[in-house]
Amino acid sequence: SNSGAQKCLWRPTEDQRLFAEQDEKKFLANLWETLPAFFGFVTWKTSSWTQLALVVDNRKEELLKHLNDNIYLDGGTANMEISDVRLAVLDGESSEQQRQTGLFSWLTFVEPRVTYRFDHAGHVVSTTAVNTDAMLRPPPPVPSLDRLGIVAKLQQLERAGQGDTYGFSMALSYSCTHVRPPQGPVSQAATCIVLLLHVEPSRTLVLTISASALGHDGTTEIAATAMSGREVARLHVDPWTVSVGNIVCQLAENCKCRPRQLRLVFPGGISLSDGRDGGCCGQLLAPLLQLEDTGVRAKDAEEADASTRQHHQLQEDFFPQVQDDLLPQPHNM
């Protein structure tokens, strides 16, 4: 199993990072557990890494949403987001035997040989012998990634990231093939799987919220307007039962963005606080909308406040928190 091979190979510059270093292992562990469901359990079990890399390319937008949602839940900041993802398959090999070509290439399939396969920690996981019973005791040492050319490929990927890319090792395996043992040549190979995440500042959509007067049934119609003045949504709600979290999720769906990318500005210039505890998610809309209704008395306000506290206890992780400050536009990759 490669479940222990996950680690961070390189990080973006400090101001571009998604989370603290201590949260990286949590993110990787959770990602490794959820990837089978993303790819499909059959595809995950039966496909090569090269095939999985093609799936990543074909379903990139879906995977980006999956990754960005995981980042916040694993302690990541709302200031940054993943804007591109790639699964890189790096192969390297070194052989003491000259590769046969032409009519003689078929000889390699019938020559006596023993192949040892190692996991990321260098433990032998399988041994295959063809036309021989000569086994090396102990097995050959694990080949060097530097000698196999993989270190150079990793350095090339890191340089290409230009300081705003994570490189996570997802899997690592080695193999050694001894031809015509015990005196014949030994060929070595390794495969390193790297998850590349390009990060950039989150794009924040600021929406101004306004509301009509309360109706006889206690409901109101709220309008969400972008900075350009364009109305992006109009919702009919009961402000004494609907929370900020509910509205943010509905608006995010209308605007085709993630909830954490929205910043809502309510009447009087009230905006969501920048906090990690999810406190504003459970707030009821009525106090924020500053609605005036003679039928709402102090008792109603007390009940609403109690309801807000209860909602916060039950749904503090209802959606990722919204960043309070306006963020700069992302740069091109």
Coordinates of C-alpha atoms in Angstrom, one line a residue:
S1 CA 0.0 0.0 0.0
N2 CA 1.2 3.6 -0.7
S3 CA -1.0 5.1 2.0
G4 CA 2.2 6.0 3.9
A5 CA 4.0 7.6 0.9
Q6 CA 2.1 10.9 1.0
K7 CA 4.2 13.9 2.0
C8 CA 4.8 17.4 0.8
L9 CA 7.8 17.7 -1.5
W10 CA 7.7 21.4 -1.9
R11 CA 5.5 24.4 -1.0
P12 CA 4.7 27.8 -2.4
T13 CA 6.2 30.9 -0.9
E14 CA 4.9 31.6 2.6
D15 CA 2.3 34.2 1.6
Q16 CA 0.8 31.8 -1.0
R17 CA 0.3 28.7 1.3
L18 CA -3.1 27.1 1.8
F19 CA -2.5 26.1 5.4
A20 CA 0.1 25.6 8.1
E21 CA 2.6 22.8 7.7
Q22 CA 1.1 20.9 10.6
D23 CA -2.2 20.7 8.7
E24 CA -0.7 19.3 5.5
K25 CA -0.6 15.7 6.8
K26 CA -4.3 16.0 7.8
F27 CA -5.2 17.2 4.3
L28 CA -3.3 14.4 2.6
A29 CA -4.6 11.7 4.9
N30 CA -8.2 12.8 4.3
L31 CA -7.6 13.2 0.6
W32 CA -6.2 9.7 0.3
E33 CA -9.3 8.3 2.0
T34 CA -11.7 10.3 -0.3
L35 CA -10.0 9.7 -3.6
P36 CA -11.5 6.2 -4.2
A37 CA -15.0 7.7 -4.0
F38 CA -14.1 10.5 -6.4
F39 CA -12.6 8.2 -9.0
G40 CA -15.1 5.4 -8.4
F41 CA -13.9 2.4 -6.3
V42 CA -13.6 0.1 -9.3
T43 CA -11.6 2.7 -11.3
W44 CA -9.4 3.4 -8.3
K45 CA -8.6 -0.3 -7.8
T46 CA -8.1 -1.4 -11.4
S47 CA -6.6 1.6 -13.1
S48 CA -2.9 2.5 -13.5
W49 CA -1.7 5.9 -12.3
T50 CA -1.4 7.0 -15.9
Q51 CA -5.1 6.2 -16.4
L52 CA -6.0 8.0 -13.2
A53 CA -4.0 11.1 -14.4
L54 CA -6.3 11.2 -17.5
V55 CA -9.4 11.1 -15.3
V56 CA -8.0 14.1 -13.4
D57 CA -7.6 16.0 -16.7
N58 CA -11.1 15.1 -17.8
R59 CA -12.8 15.9 -14.5
K60 CA -10.6 18.8 -13.4
E61 CA -13.4 21.2 -12.4
E62 CA -15.0 18.5 -10.2
L63 CA -11.7 17.6 -8.6
L64 CA -10.9 21.3 -7.9
K65 CA -14.2 21.7 -6.0
H66 CA -13.5 18.5 -4.1
L67 CA -10.0 19.8 -3.1
N68 CA -11.0 23.3 -2.2
D69 CA -13.8 22.0 0.0
N70 CA -11.3 19.7 1.8
I71 CA -8.8 22.5 2.3
Y72 CA -11.1 24.6 4.5
L73 CA -12.3 21.6 6.5
D74 CA -8.7 20.6 7.1
G75 CA -7.7 23.9 8.5
G76 CA -6.9 25.9 5.4
T77 CA -7.3 29.6 4.9
A78 CA -10.1 31.2 3.0
N79 CA -7.6 33.6 1.4
M80 CA -6.3 31.1 -1.1
E81 CA -7.7 28.5 -3.4
I82 CA -6.5 25.8 -5.8
S83 CA -6.9 27.0 -9.4
D84 CA -5.3 24.1 -11.2
V85 CA -4.5 20.5 -10.5
R86 CA -2.5 17.8 -12.2
L87 CA -1.4 14.3 -11.4
A88 CA 2.1 13.7 -12.7
V89 CA 3.5 10.2 -13.3
L90 CA 7.3 10.2 -13.2
D91 CA 9.2 7.1 -14.3
G92 CA 12.9 6.5 -14.1
E93 CA 15.1 3.6 -14.9
S94 CA 18.7 2.5 -15.0
S95 CA 20.0 -0.7 -16.6
E96 CA 23.4 -2.5 -16.9
Q97 CA 22.1 -4.3 -19.9
Q98 CA 21.8 -2.8 -23.4
R99 CA 18.2 -2.7 -24.6
Q100 CA 17.5 -5.3 -27.3
T101 CA 15.8 -4.0 -30.5
G102 CA 14.5 -5.5 -33.7
L103 CA 14.2 -9.2 -34.0
F104 CA 16.1 -9.8 -30.8
S105 CA 13.7 -7.8 -28.6
W106 CA 11.5 -10.9 -27.9
L107 CA 14.5 -12.6 -26.2
T108 CA 14.0 -10.4 -23.1
F109 CA 10.7 -12.1 -22.4
V110 CA 12.1 -15.6 -22.2
E111 CA 15.5 -14.9 -20.6
P112 CA 15.9 -16.1 -17.0
R113 CA 15.2 -13.3 -14.7
V114 CA 13.9 -12.3 -11.2
T115 CA 12.0 -9.1 -10.6
Y116 CA 11.7 -7.6 -7.1
R117 CA 9.1 -5.0 -6.4
F118 CA 9.4 -2.6 -3.4
D119 CA 7.0 -0.2 -1.7
H120 CA 7.8 3.4 -0.8
A121 CA 9.6 2.3 2.4
G122 CA 11.9 -0.2 0.5
H123 CA 10.2 -3.4 1.7
V124 CA 9.8 -6.2 -0.9
V125 CA 6.1 -6.6 -1.7
S126 CA 6.4 -9.2 -4.5
T127 CA 9.0 -11.4 -6.3
T128 CA 8.5 -12.8 -9.8
A129 CA 10.9 -15.5 -11.2
V130 CA 10.9 -16.4 -14.9
N131 CA 12.7 -19.5 -16.1
T132 CA 14.9 -19.6 -13.0
D133 CA 14.9 -20.5 -9.3
A134 CA 18.0 -18.5 -8.5
M135 CA 16.9 -15.9 -5.9
L136 CA 19.1 -13.2 -4.4
R137 CA 19.4 -13.5 -0.6
P138 CA 19.2 -10.8 0.6
P139 CA 17.2 -8.9 -2.2
P140 CA 19.0 -6.1 -4.0
P141 CA 19.0 -2.6 -2.4
V142 CA 16.4 -0.1 -3.3
P143 CA 17.6 2.0 -6.3
S144 CA 18.4 5.7 -5.8
L145 CA 15.8 8.2 -7.2
D146 CA 18.7 10.5 -8.1
R147 CA 20.4 7.8 -10.2
L148 CA 17.1 6.9 -11.9
G149 CA 16.6 10.5 -12.9
I150 CA 13.5 11.1 -10.9
V151 CA 15.1 13.8 -8.6
A152 CA 15.9 15.9 -11.7
K153 CA 12.3 15.6 -12.9
L154 CA 11.0 16.7 -9.5
Q155 CA 13.3 19.7 -9.5
Q156 CA 12.1 20.6 -13.0
L157 CA 8.4 20.5 -11.8
E158 CA 9.2 22.6 -8.8
R159 CA 10.9 25.3 -10.9
A160 CA 8.0 25.3 -13.3
G161 CA 5.7 26.0 -10.3
Q162 CA 7.3 29.5 -9.9
G163 CA 6.7 29.6 -6.2
D164 CA 2.9 29.2 -6.2
T165 CA 2.6 25.4 -6.6
Y166 CA 2.4 22.5 -4.1
G167 CA 4.0 19.2 -4.9
F168 CA 2.6 16.3 -2.9
S169 CA 4.0 12.8 -3.2
M170 CA 1.1 10.4 -3.5
A171 CA 2.7 7.1 -4.3
L172 CA 6.2 5.7 -4.8
S173 CA 7.3 2.2 -5.9
Y174 CA 10.5 0.6 -7.0
S175 CA 11.6 -2.5 -8.9
C176 CA 14.8 -4.4 -9.6
T177 CA 15.1 -7.0 -12.3
H178 CA 18.1 -9.4 -12.3
V179 CA 18.6 -11.0 -15.7
R180 CA 20.4 -14.4 -15.9
P181 CA 21.0 -14.6 -12.1
P182 CA 23.2 -14.7 -10.2
Q183 CA 25.9 -13.3 -12.5
G184 CA 23.8 -11.3 -15.0
P185 CA 23.1 -7.6 -15.2
V186 CA 20.5 -5.8 -12.9
S187 CA 18.1 -3.1 -14.2
Q188 CA 16.3 -0.8 -11.7
A189 CA 13.2 1.3 -12.1
A190 CA 10.9 3.5 -10.0
T191 CA 7.6 5.4 -10.4
C192 CA 6.8 8.5 -8.4
I193 CA 3.3 10.0 -8.4
V194 CA 3.1 13.7 -7.7
L195 CA -0.1 15.7 -7.1
L196 CA 0.5 19.3 -8.4
L197 CA -1.7 22.0 -6.9
H198 CA -1.5 25.6 -8.3
V199 CA -2.7 28.1 -5.8
E200 CA -3.8 31.7 -6.1
P201 CA -5.8 34.3 -4.1
S202 CA -9.5 33.5 -3.8
R203 CA -11.8 35.5 -5.9
T204 CA -14.3 37.2 -3.7
L205 CA -17.8 38.3 -4.9
V206 CA -19.2 41.1 -2.8
L207 CA -23.0 41.2 -2.7
T208 CA -25.1 43.9 -1.1
I209 CA -28.2 42.5 0.6
S210 CA -31.5 44.5 0.8
A211 CA -34.9 43.5 1.9
S212 CA -38.5 44.5 1.4
A213 CA -40.8 45.2 4.3
L214 CA -42.2 42.3 6.2
G215 CA -45.4 40.9 4.8
H216 CA -48.5 39.9 6.9
D217 CA -47.1 36.3 7.0
G218 CA -43.8 37.5 8.4
T219 CA -41.8 36.8 5.3
T220 CA -39.7 39.2 3.2
E221 CA -38.1 39.4 -0.2
I222 CA -34.3 39.9 -0.2
A223 CA -32.3 41.1 -3.2
A224 CA -28.6 40.4 -3.7
T225 CA -26.8 43.0 -5.9
A226 CA -23.2 42.9 -7.2
M227 CA -20.8 45.9 -7.0
S228 CA -21.6 46.6 -10.6
G229 CA -25.2 47.2 -9.6
R230 CA -26.5 44.1 -11.3
E231 CA -29.0 42.1 -9.3
V232 CA -27.9 38.5 -9.2
A233 CA -30.6 36.9 -7.1
R234 CA -34.0 37.6 -5.4
L235 CA -35.2 35.2 -2.7
H236 CA -38.4 35.0 -0.7
V237 CA -37.6 34.0 2.9
D238 CA -38.8 34.0 6.5
P239 CA -36.0 36.0 8.2
W240 CA -36.8 34.6 11.6
T241 CA -36.2 31.0 10.6
V242 CA -33.6 31.3 7.8
S243 CA -29.9 31.6 8.7
V244 CA -27.0 33.4 7.0
G245 CA -25.6 30.0 6.1
N246 CA -28.8 29.0 4.3
I247 CA -28.7 32.3 2.2
V248 CA -25.0 32.0 1.4
C249 CA -25.4 28.5 0.1
Q250 CA -28.4 29.5 -2.1
L251 CA -26.6 32.6 -3.4
A252 CA -23.5 30.6 -4.2
E253 CA -25.6 28.2 -6.2
N254 CA -27.1 31.1 -8.1
C255 CA -23.7 32.7 -8.8
K256 CA -22.0 29.3 -9.6
C257 CA -19.3 29.8 -7.0
R258 CA -18.2 28.4 -3.7
P259 CA -19.9 29.7 -0.5
R260 CA -16.6 30.8 1.0
Q261 CA -16.1 33.1 -2.0
L262 CA -19.1 35.3 -1.1
R263 CA -19.0 38.3 1.1
L264 CA -22.4 39.7 2.1
V265 CA -22.9 43.3 3.0
F266 CA -26.2 43.9 4.9
P267 CA -28.1 47.2 5.5
G268 CA -26.1 49.7 7.6
G269 CA -22.8 48.3 6.2
I270 CA -22.9 45.2 8.4
S271 CA -20.8 42.4 6.9
L272 CA -19.9 38.9 7.9
S273 CA -17.0 38.8 10.4
D274 CA -13.8 37.0 9.5
G275 CA -13.7 34.1 11.9
R276 CA -13.0 30.4 11.9
D277 CA -15.7 29.4 14.4
G278 CA -18.6 29.6 12.0
G279 CA -20.3 32.1 14.3
C280 CA -22.0 34.1 11.6
C281 CA -23.3 31.0 9.8
G282 CA -26.0 30.3 12.3
Q283 CA -27.2 33.9 12.7
L284 CA -30.7 34.6 11.7
L285 CA -31.3 37.1 8.9
A286 CA -33.9 39.3 10.7
P287 CA -31.5 41.2 13.0
L288 CA -29.0 41.8 10.1
L289 CA -31.7 43.0 7.7
Q290 CA -32.8 45.7 10.3
L291 CA -36.4 45.1 9.5
E292 CA -39.0 47.2 11.2
D293 CA -42.2 45.5 12.1
T294 CA -44.6 46.6 14.8
G295 CA -45.6 43.0 15.3
V296 CA -42.1 41.9 16.4
R297 CA -41.6 42.5 20.1
A298 CA -38.7 42.0 22.5
K299 CA -39.9 38.5 23.2
D300 CA -39.6 37.6 19.5
A301 CA -36.0 39.0 19.5
E302 CA -35.1 36.9 22.6
E303 CA -36.5 33.8 20.9
A304 CA -34.6 34.6 17.7
D305 CA -31.4 35.0 19.7
A306 CA -31.9 31.7 21.4
S307 CA -32.7 30.0 18.1
T308 CA -29.5 31.5 16.7
R309 CA -27.4 30.0 19.5
Q310 CA -29.0 26.6 19.1
H311 CA -28.5 26.7 15.3
H312 CA -24.8 27.6 15.8
Q313 CA -24.3 24.6 18.1
L314 CA -25.8 22.2 15.6
Q315 CA -24.4 23.6 12.3
E316 CA -21.2 25.5 13.1
D317 CA -19.6 23.8 10.1
F318 CA -22.6 24.4 7.8
F319 CA -20.3 26.0 5.2
P320 CA -16.8 27.4 4.9
Q321 CA -16.3 30.9 6.4
V322 CA -16.3 33.9 4.1
Q323 CA -13.2 36.1 3.9
D324 CA -13.9 39.6 5.2
D325 CA -11.3 41.6 3.2
L326 CA -11.4 42.2 -0.5
L327 CA -8.8 40.1 -2.3
P328 CA -6.7 40.9 -5.3
Q329 CA -7.5 39.4 -8.7
P330 CA -5.5 36.1 -9.4
H331 CA -2.7 36.1 -11.8
N332 CA -2.5 33.8 -14.9
M333 CA -0.7 30.5 -14.6

